[in-house]
Amino acid sequence: NCPSKQKSEEAISELKLWKSDCKSDCKYECMHRETEIRRKNGLEPLKYFGKWPFIKVLAAQEFLSCVFSIANMVSHLYYLFENPWPKDHFMEPYMRVYSLLGVNAWFWAAVFHFRDQKTTEKLDYFSAILLLVYTMWLIFLRLMGP
């Protein structure tokens, strides 16, 4: 009983525009239909497919997570171009790489929160782990000195 099967050509074109498909749209609509039934019966919402039933805003599955990821990315972009480290400090080139990795990680986080797919999930997690490993290496490098 997928309500997506009754969608108009215009609605299907919109799905294609946002790189979505009828199967994921059906999951989304069924999740919200079930959530509404639970709400009417006085029950708490459940997680579906490991996620809370958020409402899409501008086609983003997790709009606020996407916005905050972009905000974090902007802060890393700022430090990429306005590096506060003195040019002759031994950490300066490493901090530029840190900013670049931060931009990469937060970009993929924003993409993942906009459209949750296997590829975007893997890119998000890989980038986050890369940033964490690099941060651990920076801590070691800073503590040991030049």
mmCIF file of the C-alpha atoms, coordinates in Angstrom:
data_MODEL
# 
_entry.id   MODEL 
# 
loop_
_atom_site.group_PDB 
_atom_site.id 
_atom_site.type_symbol 
_atom_site.label_atom_id 
_atom_site.label_alt_id 
_atom_site.label_comp_id 
_atom_site.label_asym_id 
_atom_site.label_entity_id 
_atom_site.label_seq_id 
_atom_site.pdbx_PDB_ins_code 
_atom_site.Cartn_x 
_atom_site.Cartn_y 
_atom_site.Cartn_z 
_atom_site.occupancy 
_atom_site.B_iso_or_equiv 
_atom_site.pdbx_formal_charge 
_atom_site.auth_seq_id 
_atom_site.auth_comp_id 
_atom_site.auth_asym_id 
_atom_site.auth_atom_id 
_atom_site.pdbx_PDB_model_num 
ATOM 1   C CA . ASN A 1 1   ? 0.000  0.000  0.000   1.00 0.00 ? 1   ASN A CA 1 
ATOM 2   C CA . CYS A 1 2   ? 2.441  2.616  -1.117  1.00 0.00 ? 2   CYS A CA 1 
ATOM 3   C CA . PRO A 1 3   ? 0.884  6.063  -1.523  1.00 0.00 ? 3   PRO A CA 1 
ATOM 4   C CA . SER A 1 4   ? 3.754  6.925  -3.880  1.00 0.00 ? 4   SER A CA 1 
ATOM 5   C CA . LYS A 1 5   ? 2.160  4.728  -6.554  1.00 0.00 ? 5   LYS A CA 1 
ATOM 6   C CA . GLN A 1 6   ? -0.627 7.293  -6.924  1.00 0.00 ? 6   GLN A CA 1 
ATOM 7   C CA . LYS A 1 7   ? 1.791  10.199 -7.366  1.00 0.00 ? 7   LYS A CA 1 
ATOM 8   C CA . SER A 1 8   ? 1.413  12.532 -10.310 1.00 0.00 ? 8   SER A CA 1 
ATOM 9   C CA . GLU A 1 9   ? 4.051  12.958 -12.997 1.00 0.00 ? 9   GLU A CA 1 
ATOM 10  C CA . GLU A 1 10  ? 4.939  16.325 -11.410 1.00 0.00 ? 10  GLU A CA 1 
ATOM 11  C CA . ALA A 1 11  ? 5.566  14.689 -8.018  1.00 0.00 ? 11  ALA A CA 1 
ATOM 12  C CA . ILE A 1 12  ? 7.684  11.964 -9.626  1.00 0.00 ? 12  ILE A CA 1 
ATOM 13  C CA . SER A 1 13  ? 9.703  14.636 -11.462 1.00 0.00 ? 13  SER A CA 1 
ATOM 14  C CA . GLU A 1 14  ? 10.296 16.337 -8.119  1.00 0.00 ? 14  GLU A CA 1 
ATOM 15  C CA . LEU A 1 15  ? 11.583 13.050 -6.672  1.00 0.00 ? 15  LEU A CA 1 
ATOM 16  C CA . LYS A 1 16  ? 14.012 12.739 -9.581  1.00 0.00 ? 16  LYS A CA 1 
ATOM 17  C CA . LEU A 1 17  ? 15.164 16.344 -9.123  1.00 0.00 ? 17  LEU A CA 1 
ATOM 18  C CA . TRP A 1 18  ? 16.204 15.600 -5.531  1.00 0.00 ? 18  TRP A CA 1 
ATOM 19  C CA . LYS A 1 19  ? 17.748 12.234 -6.489  1.00 0.00 ? 19  LYS A CA 1 
ATOM 20  C CA . SER A 1 20  ? 15.076 10.359 -4.584  1.00 0.00 ? 20  SER A CA 1 
ATOM 21  C CA . ASP A 1 21  ? 13.031 7.381  -5.693  1.00 0.00 ? 21  ASP A CA 1 
ATOM 22  C CA . CYS A 1 22  ? 9.590  5.940  -5.048  1.00 0.00 ? 22  CYS A CA 1 
ATOM 23  C CA . LYS A 1 23  ? 10.920 3.338  -2.591  1.00 0.00 ? 23  LYS A CA 1 
ATOM 24  C CA . SER A 1 24  ? 12.559 5.897  -0.266  1.00 0.00 ? 24  SER A CA 1 
ATOM 25  C CA . ASP A 1 25  ? 9.580  8.232  -0.646  1.00 0.00 ? 25  ASP A CA 1 
ATOM 26  C CA . CYS A 1 26  ? 7.256  5.366  0.314   1.00 0.00 ? 26  CYS A CA 1 
ATOM 27  C CA . LYS A 1 27  ? 9.367  4.664  3.423   1.00 0.00 ? 27  LYS A CA 1 
ATOM 28  C CA . TYR A 1 28  ? 9.118  8.343  4.367   1.00 0.00 ? 28  TYR A CA 1 
ATOM 29  C CA . GLU A 1 29  ? 5.355  8.573  3.830   1.00 0.00 ? 29  GLU A CA 1 
ATOM 30  C CA . CYS A 1 30  ? 4.614  5.256  5.581   1.00 0.00 ? 30  CYS A CA 1 
ATOM 31  C CA . MET A 1 31  ? 6.793  6.292  8.539   1.00 0.00 ? 31  MET A CA 1 
ATOM 32  C CA . HIS A 1 32  ? 4.825  9.524  8.958   1.00 0.00 ? 32  HIS A CA 1 
ATOM 33  C CA . ARG A 1 33  ? 1.477  7.779  8.518   1.00 0.00 ? 33  ARG A CA 1 
ATOM 34  C CA . GLU A 1 34  ? 2.400  5.309  11.291  1.00 0.00 ? 34  GLU A CA 1 
ATOM 35  C CA . THR A 1 35  ? 3.708  8.140  13.492  1.00 0.00 ? 35  THR A CA 1 
ATOM 36  C CA . GLU A 1 36  ? 0.431  10.021 13.092  1.00 0.00 ? 36  GLU A CA 1 
ATOM 37  C CA . ILE A 1 37  ? -1.560 6.902  14.065  1.00 0.00 ? 37  ILE A CA 1 
ATOM 38  C CA . ARG A 1 38  ? 0.646  6.479  17.168  1.00 0.00 ? 38  ARG A CA 1 
ATOM 39  C CA . ARG A 1 39  ? 0.209  10.160 18.073  1.00 0.00 ? 39  ARG A CA 1 
ATOM 40  C CA . LYS A 1 40  ? -3.597 9.896  17.804  1.00 0.00 ? 40  LYS A CA 1 
ATOM 41  C CA . ASN A 1 41  ? -3.486 6.879  20.137  1.00 0.00 ? 41  ASN A CA 1 
ATOM 42  C CA . GLY A 1 42  ? -1.380 8.787  22.682  1.00 0.00 ? 42  GLY A CA 1 
ATOM 43  C CA . LEU A 1 43  ? 1.817  6.828  21.995  1.00 0.00 ? 43  LEU A CA 1 
ATOM 44  C CA . GLU A 1 44  ? 5.341  8.133  21.652  1.00 0.00 ? 44  GLU A CA 1 
ATOM 45  C CA . PRO A 1 45  ? 6.964  8.245  18.206  1.00 0.00 ? 45  PRO A CA 1 
ATOM 46  C CA . LEU A 1 46  ? 9.351  5.438  17.278  1.00 0.00 ? 46  LEU A CA 1 
ATOM 47  C CA . LYS A 1 47  ? 12.589 5.389  15.332  1.00 0.00 ? 47  LYS A CA 1 
ATOM 48  C CA . TYR A 1 48  ? 12.202 3.965  11.844  1.00 0.00 ? 48  TYR A CA 1 
ATOM 49  C CA . PHE A 1 49  ? 15.239 2.662  9.995   1.00 0.00 ? 49  PHE A CA 1 
ATOM 50  C CA . GLY A 1 50  ? 17.371 4.002  12.862  1.00 0.00 ? 50  GLY A CA 1 
ATOM 51  C CA . LYS A 1 51  ? 16.048 7.564  12.546  1.00 0.00 ? 51  LYS A CA 1 
ATOM 52  C CA . TRP A 1 52  ? 13.405 9.705  14.172  1.00 0.00 ? 52  TRP A CA 1 
ATOM 53  C CA . PRO A 1 53  ? 10.520 10.706 11.883  1.00 0.00 ? 53  PRO A CA 1 
ATOM 54  C CA . PHE A 1 54  ? 11.634 14.213 10.929  1.00 0.00 ? 54  PHE A CA 1 
ATOM 55  C CA . ILE A 1 55  ? 9.637  16.253 8.451   1.00 0.00 ? 55  ILE A CA 1 
ATOM 56  C CA . LYS A 1 56  ? 11.450 17.107 5.220   1.00 0.00 ? 56  LYS A CA 1 
ATOM 57  C CA . VAL A 1 57  ? 12.139 20.805 4.711   1.00 0.00 ? 57  VAL A CA 1 
ATOM 58  C CA . LEU A 1 58  ? 13.263 21.916 1.239   1.00 0.00 ? 58  LEU A CA 1 
ATOM 59  C CA . ALA A 1 59  ? 13.725 18.209 0.417   1.00 0.00 ? 59  ALA A CA 1 
ATOM 60  C CA . ALA A 1 60  ? 16.300 17.829 3.229   1.00 0.00 ? 60  ALA A CA 1 
ATOM 61  C CA . GLN A 1 61  ? 15.649 14.783 5.387   1.00 0.00 ? 61  GLN A CA 1 
ATOM 62  C CA . GLU A 1 62  ? 17.245 16.361 8.471   1.00 0.00 ? 62  GLU A CA 1 
ATOM 63  C CA . PHE A 1 63  ? 17.109 20.072 7.729   1.00 0.00 ? 63  PHE A CA 1 
ATOM 64  C CA . LEU A 1 64  ? 18.577 21.477 10.950  1.00 0.00 ? 64  LEU A CA 1 
ATOM 65  C CA . SER A 1 65  ? 21.393 18.913 10.994  1.00 0.00 ? 65  SER A CA 1 
ATOM 66  C CA . CYS A 1 66  ? 22.175 19.973 7.442   1.00 0.00 ? 66  CYS A CA 1 
ATOM 67  C CA . VAL A 1 67  ? 22.167 23.676 8.398   1.00 0.00 ? 67  VAL A CA 1 
ATOM 68  C CA . PHE A 1 68  ? 24.427 23.115 11.429  1.00 0.00 ? 68  PHE A CA 1 
ATOM 69  C CA . SER A 1 69  ? 26.822 20.994 9.376   1.00 0.00 ? 69  SER A CA 1 
ATOM 70  C CA . ILE A 1 70  ? 27.087 23.828 6.858   1.00 0.00 ? 70  ILE A CA 1 
ATOM 71  C CA . ALA A 1 71  ? 27.700 26.301 9.707   1.00 0.00 ? 71  ALA A CA 1 
ATOM 72  C CA . ASN A 1 72  ? 30.549 24.121 10.992  1.00 0.00 ? 72  ASN A CA 1 
ATOM 73  C CA . MET A 1 73  ? 31.935 23.884 7.472   1.00 0.00 ? 73  MET A CA 1 
ATOM 74  C CA . VAL A 1 74  ? 31.911 27.688 7.162   1.00 0.00 ? 74  VAL A CA 1 
ATOM 75  C CA . SER A 1 75  ? 33.965 28.038 10.350  1.00 0.00 ? 75  SER A CA 1 
ATOM 76  C CA . HIS A 1 76  ? 36.562 25.645 8.917   1.00 0.00 ? 76  HIS A CA 1 
ATOM 77  C CA . LEU A 1 77  ? 36.542 27.570 5.626   1.00 0.00 ? 77  LEU A CA 1 
ATOM 78  C CA . TYR A 1 78  ? 37.214 30.775 7.547   1.00 0.00 ? 78  TYR A CA 1 
ATOM 79  C CA . TYR A 1 79  ? 40.267 29.267 9.253   1.00 0.00 ? 79  TYR A CA 1 
ATOM 80  C CA . LEU A 1 80  ? 41.433 27.783 5.981   1.00 0.00 ? 80  LEU A CA 1 
ATOM 81  C CA . PHE A 1 81  ? 41.793 31.276 4.500   1.00 0.00 ? 81  PHE A CA 1 
ATOM 82  C CA . GLU A 1 82  ? 42.322 33.341 7.678   1.00 0.00 ? 82  GLU A CA 1 
ATOM 83  C CA . ASN A 1 83  ? 44.758 31.107 9.536   1.00 0.00 ? 83  ASN A CA 1 
ATOM 84  C CA . PRO A 1 84  ? 45.495 32.625 13.000  1.00 0.00 ? 84  PRO A CA 1 
ATOM 85  C CA . TRP A 1 85  ? 48.810 30.763 13.312  1.00 0.00 ? 85  TRP A CA 1 
ATOM 86  C CA . PRO A 1 86  ? 51.979 32.779 12.617  1.00 0.00 ? 86  PRO A CA 1 
ATOM 87  C CA . LYS A 1 87  ? 53.525 31.794 9.266   1.00 0.00 ? 87  LYS A CA 1 
ATOM 88  C CA . ASP A 1 88  ? 56.769 30.708 10.945  1.00 0.00 ? 88  ASP A CA 1 
ATOM 89  C CA . HIS A 1 89  ? 55.068 28.473 13.552  1.00 0.00 ? 89  HIS A CA 1 
ATOM 90  C CA . PHE A 1 90  ? 55.753 24.777 13.038  1.00 0.00 ? 90  PHE A CA 1 
ATOM 91  C CA . MET A 1 91  ? 52.023 23.945 13.348  1.00 0.00 ? 91  MET A CA 1 
ATOM 92  C CA . GLU A 1 92  ? 50.843 26.385 10.656  1.00 0.00 ? 92  GLU A CA 1 
ATOM 93  C CA . PRO A 1 93  ? 50.868 23.995 7.653   1.00 0.00 ? 93  PRO A CA 1 
ATOM 94  C CA . TYR A 1 94  ? 49.300 21.216 9.730   1.00 0.00 ? 94  TYR A CA 1 
ATOM 95  C CA . MET A 1 95  ? 46.480 23.492 10.827  1.00 0.00 ? 95  MET A CA 1 
ATOM 96  C CA . ARG A 1 96  ? 45.742 24.397 7.206   1.00 0.00 ? 96  ARG A CA 1 
ATOM 97  C CA . VAL A 1 97  ? 45.377 20.686 6.444   1.00 0.00 ? 97  VAL A CA 1 
ATOM 98  C CA . TYR A 1 98  ? 43.150 20.367 9.537   1.00 0.00 ? 98  TYR A CA 1 
ATOM 99  C CA . SER A 1 99  ? 40.886 23.128 8.193   1.00 0.00 ? 99  SER A CA 1 
ATOM 100 C CA . LEU A 1 100 ? 40.764 21.473 4.784   1.00 0.00 ? 100 LEU A CA 1 
ATOM 101 C CA . LEU A 1 101 ? 39.847 18.106 6.327   1.00 0.00 ? 101 LEU A CA 1 
ATOM 102 C CA . GLY A 1 102 ? 37.229 19.885 8.467   1.00 0.00 ? 102 GLY A CA 1 
ATOM 103 C CA . VAL A 1 103 ? 35.645 21.447 5.379   1.00 0.00 ? 103 VAL A CA 1 
ATOM 104 C CA . ASN A 1 104 ? 35.576 18.013 3.740   1.00 0.00 ? 104 ASN A CA 1 
ATOM 105 C CA . ALA A 1 105 ? 34.058 16.301 6.808   1.00 0.00 ? 105 ALA A CA 1 
ATOM 106 C CA . TRP A 1 106 ? 31.334 18.903 7.362   1.00 0.00 ? 106 TRP A CA 1 
ATOM 107 C CA . PHE A 1 107 ? 30.507 19.043 3.652   1.00 0.00 ? 107 PHE A CA 1 
ATOM 108 C CA . TRP A 1 108 ? 29.828 15.298 3.593   1.00 0.00 ? 108 TRP A CA 1 
ATOM 109 C CA . ALA A 1 109 ? 27.903 15.541 6.873   1.00 0.00 ? 109 ALA A CA 1 
ATOM 110 C CA . ALA A 1 110 ? 25.634 18.152 5.267   1.00 0.00 ? 110 ALA A CA 1 
ATOM 111 C CA . VAL A 1 111 ? 25.159 16.003 2.153   1.00 0.00 ? 111 VAL A CA 1 
ATOM 112 C CA . PHE A 1 112 ? 24.370 12.955 4.304   1.00 0.00 ? 112 PHE A CA 1 
ATOM 113 C CA . HIS A 1 113 ? 21.778 14.841 6.363   1.00 0.00 ? 113 HIS A CA 1 
ATOM 114 C CA . PHE A 1 114 ? 20.241 16.210 3.178   1.00 0.00 ? 114 PHE A CA 1 
ATOM 115 C CA . ARG A 1 115 ? 19.959 12.816 1.491   1.00 0.00 ? 115 ARG A CA 1 
ATOM 116 C CA . ASP A 1 116 ? 20.635 9.658  3.499   1.00 0.00 ? 116 ASP A CA 1 
ATOM 117 C CA . GLN A 1 117 ? 21.957 7.035  1.093   1.00 0.00 ? 117 GLN A CA 1 
ATOM 118 C CA . LYS A 1 118 ? 24.577 4.316  1.494   1.00 0.00 ? 118 LYS A CA 1 
ATOM 119 C CA . THR A 1 119 ? 27.188 6.333  -0.440  1.00 0.00 ? 119 THR A CA 1 
ATOM 120 C CA . THR A 1 120 ? 26.612 9.589  1.448   1.00 0.00 ? 120 THR A CA 1 
ATOM 121 C CA . GLU A 1 121 ? 26.628 7.721  4.761   1.00 0.00 ? 121 GLU A CA 1 
ATOM 122 C CA . LYS A 1 122 ? 29.993 6.112  3.972   1.00 0.00 ? 122 LYS A CA 1 
ATOM 123 C CA . LEU A 1 123 ? 31.502 9.406  2.794   1.00 0.00 ? 123 LEU A CA 1 
ATOM 124 C CA . ASP A 1 124 ? 30.243 11.152 5.942   1.00 0.00 ? 124 ASP A CA 1 
ATOM 125 C CA . TYR A 1 125 ? 31.600 8.501  8.316   1.00 0.00 ? 125 TYR A CA 1 
ATOM 126 C CA . PHE A 1 126 ? 34.916 8.094  6.493   1.00 0.00 ? 126 PHE A CA 1 
ATOM 127 C CA . SER A 1 127 ? 35.499 11.865 6.472   1.00 0.00 ? 127 SER A CA 1 
ATOM 128 C CA . ALA A 1 128 ? 34.607 12.182 10.157  1.00 0.00 ? 128 ALA A CA 1 
ATOM 129 C CA . ILE A 1 129 ? 36.957 9.344  11.118  1.00 0.00 ? 129 ILE A CA 1 
ATOM 130 C CA . LEU A 1 130 ? 39.724 10.852 8.992   1.00 0.00 ? 130 LEU A CA 1 
ATOM 131 C CA . LEU A 1 131 ? 39.291 14.185 10.780  1.00 0.00 ? 131 LEU A CA 1 
ATOM 132 C CA . LEU A 1 132 ? 39.345 12.499 14.195  1.00 0.00 ? 132 LEU A CA 1 
ATOM 133 C CA . VAL A 1 133 ? 42.497 10.499 13.402  1.00 0.00 ? 133 VAL A CA 1 
ATOM 134 C CA . TYR A 1 134 ? 44.218 13.619 12.073  1.00 0.00 ? 134 TYR A CA 1 
ATOM 135 C CA . THR A 1 135 ? 43.166 15.531 15.201  1.00 0.00 ? 135 THR A CA 1 
ATOM 136 C CA . MET A 1 136 ? 44.716 12.837 17.399  1.00 0.00 ? 136 MET A CA 1 
ATOM 137 C CA . TRP A 1 137 ? 47.918 13.082 15.371  1.00 0.00 ? 137 TRP A CA 1 
ATOM 138 C CA . LEU A 1 138 ? 47.867 16.900 15.780  1.00 0.00 ? 138 LEU A CA 1 
ATOM 139 C CA . ILE A 1 139 ? 47.565 16.548 19.554  1.00 0.00 ? 139 ILE A CA 1 
ATOM 140 C CA . PHE A 1 140 ? 50.582 14.264 19.595  1.00 0.00 ? 140 PHE A CA 1 
ATOM 141 C CA . LEU A 1 141 ? 52.527 16.585 17.286  1.00 0.00 ? 141 LEU A CA 1 
ATOM 142 C CA . ARG A 1 142 ? 51.694 19.664 19.395  1.00 0.00 ? 142 ARG A CA 1 
ATOM 143 C CA . LEU A 1 143 ? 52.651 17.973 22.661  1.00 0.00 ? 143 LEU A CA 1 
ATOM 144 C CA . MET A 1 144 ? 55.957 16.679 21.273  1.00 0.00 ? 144 MET A CA 1 
ATOM 145 C CA . GLY A 1 145 ? 56.914 20.000 19.682  1.00 0.00 ? 145 GLY A CA 1 
ATOM 146 C CA . PRO A 1 146 ? 59.102 20.618 16.631  1.00 0.00 ? 146 PRO A CA 1 
# 
